[in-house]
Amino acid sequence: MVVRMRSTKSHRNNRRSHDSLSFPAVTMDKNTNVPHLRHRASLVTGQYKGRVVID
């Protein structure tokens, strides 16, 4: 049996070109100089945008 609508290598690779993962955005904390993820509370200080959100 033959595949009727076979995808070429270029079509397959063009589809997969958007599948790569990006690296997480890491910044240094202003107070402690500890790296933390952006838009997340710092696990060391428990602060987010200058406010304490984690006790």
Tab-separated table of C-alpha atoms in Angstrom:
chain	number	residue	atom	x	y	z
A	1	MET	CA	0.000	0.000	0.000
A	2	VAL	CA	1.327	3.455	-0.913
A	3	VAL	CA	0.877	6.596	1.143
A	4	ARG	CA	-1.315	8.907	-0.909
A	5	MET	CA	-0.330	12.314	0.455
A	6	ARG	CA	3.241	11.834	1.579
A	7	SER	CA	4.922	14.737	3.392
A	8	THR	CA	8.316	15.725	2.061
A	9	LYS	CA	11.341	16.243	4.291
A	10	SER	CA	11.173	19.999	3.819
A	11	HIS	CA	7.521	20.170	4.899
A	12	ARG	CA	8.276	18.036	7.928
A	13	ASN	CA	11.298	20.138	8.885
A	14	ASN	CA	9.423	23.411	8.364
A	15	ARG	CA	6.730	22.206	10.744
A	16	ARG	CA	9.332	21.185	13.324
A	17	SER	CA	11.218	24.468	13.125
A	18	HIS	CA	8.929	25.938	15.817
A	19	ASP	CA	9.277	23.008	18.225
A	20	SER	CA	12.494	24.133	19.918
A	21	LEU	CA	12.414	25.111	23.578
A	22	SER	CA	13.514	28.522	24.760
A	23	PHE	CA	15.726	29.112	27.786
A	24	PRO	CA	14.019	30.508	30.898
A	25	ALA	CA	14.612	34.203	31.579
A	26	VAL	CA	16.804	34.444	34.675
A	27	THR	CA	17.683	37.709	36.426
A	28	MET	CA	19.694	38.622	39.481
A	29	ASP	CA	17.818	39.764	42.580
A	30	LYS	CA	18.595	43.420	43.373
A	31	ASN	CA	18.893	42.863	47.128
A	32	THR	CA	20.600	39.467	47.414
A	33	ASN	CA	22.249	38.986	43.970
A	34	VAL	CA	20.682	35.522	43.792
A	35	PRO	CA	19.419	34.394	40.372
A	36	HIS	CA	15.651	33.936	40.071
A	37	LEU	CA	13.085	33.425	37.322
A	38	ARG	CA	11.421	36.520	35.921
A	39	HIS	CA	7.761	37.192	36.781
A	40	ARG	CA	8.064	34.803	39.741
A	41	ALA	CA	8.566	35.416	43.446
A	42	SER	CA	12.119	34.986	44.718
A	43	LEU	CA	12.411	31.795	46.757
A	44	VAL	CA	15.172	33.261	48.946
A	45	THR	CA	13.513	36.536	49.979
A	46	GLY	CA	9.888	35.682	49.194
A	47	GLN	CA	9.425	39.011	47.423
A	48	TYR	CA	7.796	39.890	44.134
A	49	LYS	CA	7.954	43.454	42.777
A	50	GLY	CA	9.342	44.664	46.114
A	51	ARG	CA	6.527	43.197	48.212
A	52	VAL	CA	6.695	40.152	50.471
A	53	VAL	CA	4.325	37.541	49.063
A	54	ILE	CA	5.793	34.392	50.646
A	55	ASP	CA	6.299	34.208	54.420
